[in-house]
Coordinates of C-alpha atoms and ligand atoms in Angstrom, one line a residue:
M25 CA 44.4 -21.6 -67.2
H26 CA 45.1 -25.0 -65.9
S27 CA 43.6 -28.5 -65.8
S28 CA 44.0 -31.0 -62.9
A29 CA 46.2 -33.1 -65.3
T30 CA 48.9 -30.4 -65.1
K31 CA 48.5 -30.1 -61.4
Q32 CA 49.1 -33.9 -60.8
G33 CA 52.1 -34.1 -63.0
N34 CA 53.1 -34.0 -66.7
N35 CA 52.6 -36.2 -69.8
P36 CA 50.9 -39.3 -68.2
E37 CA 50.7 -40.7 -71.7
N38 CA 54.4 -41.5 -71.6
D39 CA 53.8 -43.8 -68.7
L40 CA 50.7 -45.6 -69.9
K41 CA 52.4 -48.7 -71.1
E42 CA 54.4 -49.2 -68.0
I43 CA 51.0 -48.7 -66.0
F44 CA 49.1 -51.1 -68.4
D45 CA 51.8 -53.8 -67.6
R46 CA 51.2 -53.7 -63.9
F47 CA 47.7 -55.1 -64.5
V48 CA 46.6 -58.5 -65.4
T49 CA 45.5 -58.1 -69.0
E50 CA 44.9 -60.4 -71.9
G51 CA 45.9 -58.3 -74.8
T52 CA 49.2 -56.5 -75.7
Y53 CA 49.6 -52.7 -75.3
L54 CA 49.4 -50.9 -78.7
L55 CA 48.6 -47.2 -78.0
G56 CA 46.8 -45.1 -75.4
E57 CA 45.0 -41.9 -75.8
P58 CA 43.0 -39.3 -73.6
Y59 CA 39.3 -40.3 -73.8
G60 CA 36.0 -38.9 -72.9
N61 CA 34.7 -35.7 -71.4
G62 CA 35.0 -36.3 -67.6
H63 CA 35.6 -33.4 -65.4
I64 CA 37.4 -35.2 -62.7
H65 CA 39.9 -38.0 -63.5
D66 CA 42.6 -38.4 -66.4
T67 CA 40.9 -41.0 -68.6
F68 CA 42.8 -42.9 -71.4
R69 CA 41.6 -45.5 -73.8
I70 CA 44.2 -48.2 -74.3
E71 CA 44.0 -50.1 -77.7
T72 CA 45.5 -53.6 -77.7
I73 CA 47.2 -55.2 -80.6
E74 CA 45.0 -58.3 -80.9
K75 CA 41.8 -57.5 -82.4
D76 CA 40.1 -60.3 -80.6
K77 CA 41.0 -59.0 -77.2
D78 CA 39.4 -56.3 -75.1
D79 CA 40.6 -52.7 -75.1
Y80 CA 41.0 -51.0 -71.8
I81 CA 40.2 -47.7 -69.9
I82 CA 42.9 -46.5 -67.6
Q83 CA 42.2 -43.6 -65.1
R84 CA 44.6 -41.7 -63.2
L85 CA 42.4 -41.0 -60.1
N86 CA 41.9 -37.5 -58.8
T87 CA 43.2 -37.6 -55.3
R88 CA 42.6 -34.0 -54.4
I89 CA 38.8 -34.9 -54.7
F90 CA 38.9 -38.6 -53.6
K91 CA 40.9 -38.7 -50.5
N92 CA 40.7 -42.4 -49.7
I93 CA 41.2 -44.5 -52.8
P94 CA 41.3 -47.9 -51.2
E95 CA 37.9 -47.3 -49.5
L96 CA 36.6 -45.9 -52.9
Q97 CA 37.8 -48.9 -54.9
N98 CA 36.2 -51.1 -52.3
N99 CA 32.9 -49.5 -53.0
I100 CA 33.3 -50.2 -56.6
E101 CA 34.4 -53.6 -56.1
R102 CA 31.3 -54.5 -53.8
V103 CA 28.9 -52.5 -56.3
T104 CA 30.2 -54.3 -59.6
V105 CA 30.3 -57.7 -57.9
H106 CA 26.6 -57.3 -56.8
L107 CA 25.5 -55.9 -60.1
R108 CA 27.3 -58.8 -62.0
N109 CA 25.6 -61.4 -59.9
R110 CA 22.2 -59.8 -60.4
L111 CA 22.9 -59.5 -64.1
K112 CA 23.9 -63.1 -64.4
A113 CA 20.5 -64.1 -63.3
V114 CA 18.8 -62.2 -66.1
S115 CA 18.5 -64.3 -69.3
G116 CA 20.1 -62.8 -72.3
S117 CA 22.1 -60.3 -70.3
D118 CA 25.8 -59.6 -71.1
P119 CA 27.3 -58.7 -67.7
K120 CA 30.7 -57.7 -69.3
R121 CA 29.0 -55.0 -71.4
E122 CA 26.3 -54.1 -68.8
C123 CA 28.4 -53.6 -65.9
L124 CA 32.0 -52.1 -65.4
S125 CA 34.6 -54.7 -64.9
L126 CA 37.6 -53.8 -62.7
I127 CA 41.0 -55.2 -63.8
P128 CA 43.2 -56.7 -61.0
S129 CA 46.7 -55.5 -60.6
R130 CA 49.6 -58.0 -60.5
E131 CA 49.5 -57.4 -56.7
G132 CA 46.0 -58.6 -56.6
K133 CA 44.4 -55.1 -55.9
S134 CA 41.9 -53.1 -57.9
W135 CA 44.4 -50.1 -58.3
I136 CA 48.0 -49.4 -58.3
T137 CA 50.3 -46.4 -57.2
D138 CA 53.1 -45.1 -59.4
K139 CA 56.4 -43.7 -58.2
S140 CA 54.9 -40.2 -57.9
G141 CA 52.3 -41.4 -55.7
N142 CA 49.4 -41.3 -58.3
Y143 CA 46.7 -43.9 -58.2
W144 CA 45.6 -45.6 -61.2
R145 CA 42.9 -48.1 -62.0
M146 CA 41.7 -50.0 -65.1
Y147 CA 38.5 -51.3 -66.6
I148 CA 37.5 -53.2 -69.7
F149 CA 36.7 -50.7 -72.3
I150 CA 32.9 -51.3 -73.2
S151 CA 33.1 -51.2 -77.0
N152 CA 30.5 -50.0 -79.5
H153 CA 28.7 -47.7 -77.0
K154 CA 27.2 -44.3 -77.6
T155 CA 27.3 -41.4 -75.0
Y156 CA 25.6 -38.1 -75.3
N157 CA 26.4 -34.8 -73.8
V158 CA 23.1 -33.4 -75.2
V159 CA 20.2 -35.7 -75.8
D160 CA 18.2 -35.2 -78.9
S161 CA 15.3 -37.6 -78.8
P162 CA 12.7 -38.8 -76.3
G163 CA 13.8 -42.5 -77.1
K164 CA 17.2 -41.8 -75.8
A165 CA 15.9 -40.0 -72.6
F166 CA 13.6 -43.1 -72.0
E167 CA 16.6 -45.5 -72.3
G168 CA 18.7 -43.4 -69.9
G169 CA 15.9 -43.4 -67.5
K170 CA 15.7 -47.0 -67.6
A171 CA 19.3 -47.6 -67.1
I172 CA 19.4 -45.5 -63.9
G173 CA 16.1 -47.0 -62.7
R174 CA 17.5 -50.4 -63.3
F175 CA 20.8 -49.6 -61.5
Q176 CA 19.1 -48.3 -58.5
A177 CA 16.7 -51.3 -58.4
M178 CA 19.5 -53.9 -58.8
L179 CA 21.4 -52.2 -55.9
S180 CA 18.6 -52.0 -53.5
D181 CA 19.3 -55.4 -52.0
M182 CA 23.1 -55.2 -51.9
P183 CA 24.2 -56.8 -48.6
G184 CA 26.7 -55.6 -46.0
D185 CA 27.6 -52.3 -44.3
P186 CA 26.5 -49.1 -45.9
L187 CA 29.0 -47.9 -48.7
F188 CA 31.9 -45.6 -47.7
D189 CA 31.1 -42.0 -48.1
T190 CA 33.7 -41.1 -50.9
I191 CA 32.9 -37.2 -50.7
P192 CA 31.1 -36.5 -47.4
F193 CA 28.0 -34.3 -47.9
F194 CA 28.4 -34.5 -51.5
H195 CA 24.8 -33.3 -52.3
D196 CA 24.2 -31.6 -48.9
I197 CA 22.9 -28.1 -50.0
E198 CA 23.3 -26.6 -46.5
K199 CA 27.0 -27.6 -46.5
R200 CA 27.5 -26.5 -50.2
L201 CA 26.0 -23.1 -49.2
E202 CA 28.2 -22.8 -46.3
T203 CA 31.3 -23.4 -48.5
F204 CA 29.9 -20.9 -51.0
N205 CA 29.5 -18.2 -48.3
L206 CA 32.9 -18.9 -47.0
T207 CA 34.6 -18.7 -50.4
I208 CA 32.7 -15.4 -51.0
S209 CA 34.1 -13.9 -47.9
R210 CA 37.7 -15.2 -48.6
D211 CA 37.5 -14.1 -52.4
P212 CA 41.0 -15.6 -52.9
V213 CA 41.4 -14.5 -56.4
N214 CA 39.3 -11.3 -56.5
R215 CA 36.4 -12.6 -58.5
V216 CA 33.3 -11.8 -56.4
G217 CA 33.1 -8.3 -57.9
M218 CA 32.5 -10.0 -61.3
V219 CA 29.6 -12.4 -60.2
G220 CA 27.1 -10.2 -58.3
N221 CA 24.1 -11.2 -60.4
E222 CA 24.9 -14.9 -60.2
I223 CA 25.4 -14.7 -56.3
N224 CA 21.9 -12.9 -56.2
L225 CA 20.3 -15.6 -58.2
V226 CA 21.7 -18.3 -55.9
L227 CA 20.8 -16.4 -52.6
E228 CA 17.2 -15.8 -53.7
R229 CA 16.6 -19.5 -53.7
T230 CA 18.3 -20.9 -50.7
E231 CA 15.4 -21.8 -48.4
E232 CA 13.3 -23.7 -50.9
M233 CA 16.3 -25.8 -51.8
K234 CA 16.6 -27.3 -48.2
V235 CA 13.4 -29.3 -48.4
I236 CA 14.8 -32.8 -49.5
L237 CA 17.2 -32.7 -46.6
K238 CA 14.5 -31.7 -44.3
L239 CA 12.2 -34.7 -45.5
G240 CA 15.3 -36.9 -44.9
K241 CA 15.9 -35.8 -41.4
E242 CA 12.1 -36.0 -40.7
G243 CA 12.4 -39.7 -41.8
K244 CA 9.9 -39.2 -44.7
I245 CA 12.3 -40.2 -47.4
P246 CA 14.7 -43.1 -46.9
L247 CA 18.5 -43.2 -47.7
R248 CA 19.1 -45.4 -50.6
I249 CA 22.0 -46.7 -52.6
T250 CA 22.4 -44.0 -55.3
H251 CA 24.9 -43.2 -57.9
N252 CA 25.0 -39.4 -57.2
D253 CA 26.6 -38.5 -60.5
T254 CA 24.0 -39.5 -63.0
K255 CA 24.8 -37.0 -65.7
F256 CA 23.8 -38.4 -69.1
N257 CA 27.2 -39.0 -70.3
N258 CA 27.9 -41.5 -67.3
I259 CA 25.1 -43.7 -69.1
L260 CA 26.3 -45.8 -71.9
L261 CA 23.7 -46.7 -74.6
D262 CA 24.4 -49.4 -77.2
E263 CA 24.7 -49.2 -80.9
N264 CA 21.0 -49.0 -81.1
D265 CA 20.6 -46.5 -78.5
K266 CA 19.3 -48.7 -76.0
A267 CA 20.2 -48.7 -72.3
L268 CA 23.6 -50.4 -71.8
C269 CA 25.6 -49.6 -68.7
V270 CA 25.9 -47.0 -65.9
I271 CA 29.5 -45.9 -65.4
D272 CA 31.5 -43.5 -63.3
L273 CA 30.8 -45.2 -59.9
D274 CA 33.0 -43.2 -57.7
T275 CA 30.2 -41.7 -55.9
V276 CA 27.8 -44.6 -55.3
M277 CA 27.0 -44.2 -51.8
P278 CA 23.9 -43.7 -49.6
G279 CA 21.7 -40.9 -50.9
Y280 CA 18.1 -39.9 -51.8
V281 CA 16.4 -40.9 -55.0
H282 CA 15.9 -37.3 -55.8
Y283 CA 19.7 -36.9 -56.3
D284 CA 19.9 -39.4 -59.2
F285 CA 16.6 -38.3 -60.8
G286 CA 17.6 -34.6 -60.5
D287 CA 20.9 -34.9 -62.1
A288 CA 19.8 -37.0 -64.9
I289 CA 17.1 -34.6 -65.8
R290 CA 19.5 -31.8 -65.5
T291 CA 21.5 -33.2 -68.3
A292 CA 19.0 -35.3 -70.3
T293 CA 16.6 -32.4 -70.9
N294 CA 18.9 -29.5 -71.4
T295 CA 18.5 -28.4 -75.1
A296 CA 22.1 -27.1 -74.9
S297 CA 25.4 -28.2 -73.5
E298 CA 26.2 -27.9 -69.8
D299 CA 28.5 -25.0 -70.4
E300 CA 26.6 -23.2 -73.3
G301 CA 27.7 -19.5 -73.8
D302 CA 24.5 -18.5 -75.6
L303 CA 21.8 -18.6 -72.9
A304 CA 19.0 -18.2 -75.3
K305 CA 19.7 -21.8 -76.2
V306 CA 19.4 -23.4 -72.7
N307 CA 16.0 -24.7 -72.1
M308 CA 14.4 -27.7 -70.2
D309 CA 12.7 -29.7 -73.0
I310 CA 9.5 -31.1 -71.3
E311 CA 9.1 -34.0 -73.7
L312 CA 12.6 -35.1 -72.8
F313 CA 11.5 -34.8 -69.1
R314 CA 8.5 -36.9 -69.8
A315 CA 10.4 -39.5 -71.6
Y316 CA 13.2 -39.8 -69.0
S317 CA 10.7 -40.0 -66.1
E318 CA 8.7 -42.8 -68.0
G319 CA 11.8 -44.8 -68.4
F320 CA 12.9 -44.2 -64.8
L321 CA 9.6 -44.8 -63.2
S322 CA 9.1 -48.0 -65.3
E323 CA 11.9 -49.6 -63.3
T324 CA 11.5 -48.0 -59.8
G325 CA 7.9 -46.6 -59.5
K326 CA 6.8 -49.5 -57.3
T327 CA 9.6 -49.2 -54.8
L328 CA 9.2 -45.5 -54.1
N329 CA 7.2 -44.1 -51.2
Q330 CA 4.4 -41.3 -51.6
V331 CA 6.7 -38.6 -50.5
E332 CA 9.6 -39.6 -52.8
K333 CA 7.2 -39.5 -55.7
E334 CA 5.6 -36.2 -54.6
Y335 CA 9.1 -34.5 -54.7
L336 CA 10.5 -36.0 -57.9
A337 CA 9.4 -33.0 -59.9
F338 CA 11.3 -30.8 -57.6
A339 CA 14.5 -32.7 -57.7
P340 CA 15.9 -31.3 -61.0
R341 CA 15.6 -27.8 -59.6
L342 CA 17.6 -28.7 -56.6
I343 CA 20.4 -30.6 -58.3
T344 CA 20.7 -28.0 -61.2
Y345 CA 21.0 -25.3 -58.6
T346 CA 23.5 -27.4 -56.7
I347 CA 25.6 -27.8 -59.7
A348 CA 25.4 -24.2 -60.6
L349 CA 26.4 -23.4 -57.1
R350 CA 29.5 -25.7 -57.2
F351 CA 30.5 -24.1 -60.6
L352 CA 30.3 -20.7 -59.2
T353 CA 32.1 -21.6 -55.9
D354 CA 34.8 -23.1 -58.0
F355 CA 35.0 -20.0 -60.3
I356 CA 35.2 -17.7 -57.1
D357 CA 37.8 -20.1 -55.5
G358 CA 40.1 -20.0 -58.6
D359 CA 39.3 -23.2 -60.4
N360 CA 40.6 -25.8 -58.1
Y361 CA 37.9 -28.6 -58.6
F362 CA 36.5 -29.0 -62.0
K363 CA 38.6 -29.3 -65.1
I364 CA 38.4 -26.2 -67.1
H365 CA 39.3 -25.5 -70.7
H366 CA 39.4 -21.7 -70.7
E367 CA 39.5 -19.0 -68.2
L368 CA 35.9 -18.3 -67.6
H369 CA 34.8 -21.8 -68.1
N370 CA 33.3 -22.4 -64.5
L371 CA 31.5 -19.1 -64.8
Q372 CA 30.0 -19.9 -68.2
R373 CA 28.9 -23.3 -66.7
A374 CA 27.3 -21.7 -63.6
R375 CA 25.4 -19.1 -65.9
A376 CA 24.2 -21.9 -68.1
Q377 CA 23.0 -24.0 -65.1
L378 CA 21.3 -21.0 -63.5
R379 CA 19.5 -20.4 -66.8
L380 CA 18.4 -23.9 -66.6
V381 CA 17.0 -23.5 -63.1
R382 CA 14.9 -20.7 -64.4
S383 CA 13.5 -22.8 -67.3
M384 CA 12.6 -25.7 -64.8
E385 CA 10.7 -23.1 -62.7
E386 CA 8.9 -21.7 -65.5
Q387 CA 7.7 -25.3 -66.5
Y388 CA 7.3 -26.7 -62.9
S389 CA 3.6 -27.2 -62.9
D390 CA 3.9 -29.2 -66.2
M391 CA 6.7 -31.4 -64.5
Q392 CA 4.5 -31.9 -61.5
S393 CA 1.5 -33.1 -63.5
I394 CA 3.7 -35.5 -65.7
I395 CA 5.1 -37.1 -62.5
R396 CA 1.6 -37.1 -60.9
K397 CA 0.2 -39.1 -64.1
L398 CA 3.1 -41.3 -64.1
T399 CA 2.8 -42.2 -60.4
Q400 CA -0.9 -42.7 -59.9
N401 CA -1.4 -46.5 -59.6
Ligands
ADP509 P1 35.0 -38.8 -64.8 O1 34.7 -39.0 -63.2 O2 36.2 -37.9 -65.0 O3 33.9 -38.2 -65.4 P2 34.5 -41.3 -65.9 O4 34.7 -42.5 -65.1 O5 33.1 -40.7 -66.2 O6 35.3 -40.1 -65.3 O7 35.2 -41.5 -67.4 C1 35.2 -40.5 -68.3 C2 34.7 -41.1 -69.7 O8 35.6 -42.3 -70.1 C3 33.3 -41.4 -69.6 O9 32.4 -40.2 -69.8 C4 33.2 -42.4 -70.8 O10 33.1 -41.7 -72.0 C5 34.6 -43.1 -70.7 N1 34.6 -44.4 -70.0 C6 34.8 -44.5 -68.8 N2 34.7 -45.9 -68.4 C7 34.5 -46.5 -69.6 C8 34.6 -47.9 -69.9 N3 34.6 -48.9 -69.0 N4 34.1 -48.3 -71.2 C9 34.0 -47.2 -72.2 N5 34.1 -45.9 -71.9 C10 34.4 -45.6 -70.6
GN1_510 C1 31.6 -34.0 -62.4 O1 32.9 -37.0 -62.8 P1 31.9 -36.2 -63.9 O2 32.7 -35.4 -64.9 O3 31.0 -37.3 -64.6 C2 31.2 -34.0 -60.8 C3 29.6 -34.1 -60.7 C4 29.1 -32.9 -61.5 C5 29.6 -32.9 -63.0 C6 29.2 -31.6 -63.7 C7 32.8 -36.4 -58.3 O4 31.1 -35.2 -62.9 O5 29.2 -34.0 -59.4 O6 27.8 -32.8 -61.5 O7 31.0 -32.9 -63.0 N1 31.7 -35.2 -60.2 C8 32.3 -35.1 -58.9 O8 29.4 -31.9 -65.1 O9 32.4 -34.0 -58.4
MG511 MG1 32.0 -39.1 -65.8

């Protein structure tokens, strides 16, 4: 068993104070501890001594996954500057809590490198927030939908060149399937024999999954600025469970609206955890689907074209399938991408996500009629 933390070097906690001191901060370092449930970076919360000063988030960035940190950070700088300007124009808003704030290093950059070549960045810690891995009420799902909808709406007029593709072909299902097939034929750690059922479930669905890419190629749906990783724990709610801030901006880049809608539904409507071992517990809750869709469309409904709307109900099937495929690929590959917490973790995740795909298929006509109702003028 391993995690990416051990692959990148040991005990980053020892170095946190040194890292902290290389950024321009107000408070004084008190302590640092691992924080959150992200699958990609090593994330720490830094508490400062002064009670009236901000705490911070420090992240050691995953450079196996993100190959060009300066370009990635440049994306995040552009996105957060734009969001902050948009928020400032909204009366009653609190940009420091509603948008991530990068902390500059003493050299004036938004990241540093340490002596081992690791990249680190720092944000203000957004205090008194709530995050959910499983959503237990339509009210929270609605607020999540509003947060992502508003995020997309605010970024729709960001000036300048297209954002840098931090992970090329991130949601490209054709490329993901190519990688899957290659990994099966390499079978580097002899696991293909264990996952025949799961491979079949994937292969039975390949053709229908290509529809969003096809619509894009035909020019029927536009590329927009999308977040591309809208799982529910990347949305912070405030102490009253109202939409607060969208975080985890590493994959903000050009994409289709379906990617963000789909990934949020994958996580907001699942009655169980992403990695639930008891598949009987995994289901899509249609009331949570309705609520998230209402929140999302209340912010974006007017800007979407007819074809985008028509395929919204399909999006969760595509993204849940894509993530299942990625977990399964990583399992067959020997667990090189996602952090795992036990030996069969990626397989367990893939099984749970495939079960969720089935649940969505069973409820697809209800999903379609909800979207139709919400999008007819
Ligand atoms: P990963 O890509 O590994 O998921 P994230 O950027 O999502 O990394 O951060 C991991 C977790 O850290 C988040 O799920 C959230 O709980 C917490 N987090 C990240 N940034 C902040 C912030 N600025 N304020 C408060 N919590 C944060
Ligand atoms: C990763 O970064 P995090 O933990 O929010 C992954 C997503 C997956 C998700 C599955 C950059 O998200 O694409 O959907 O795990 N992020 C990246 O939980 O690959
Ligand atoms: Mg995250």
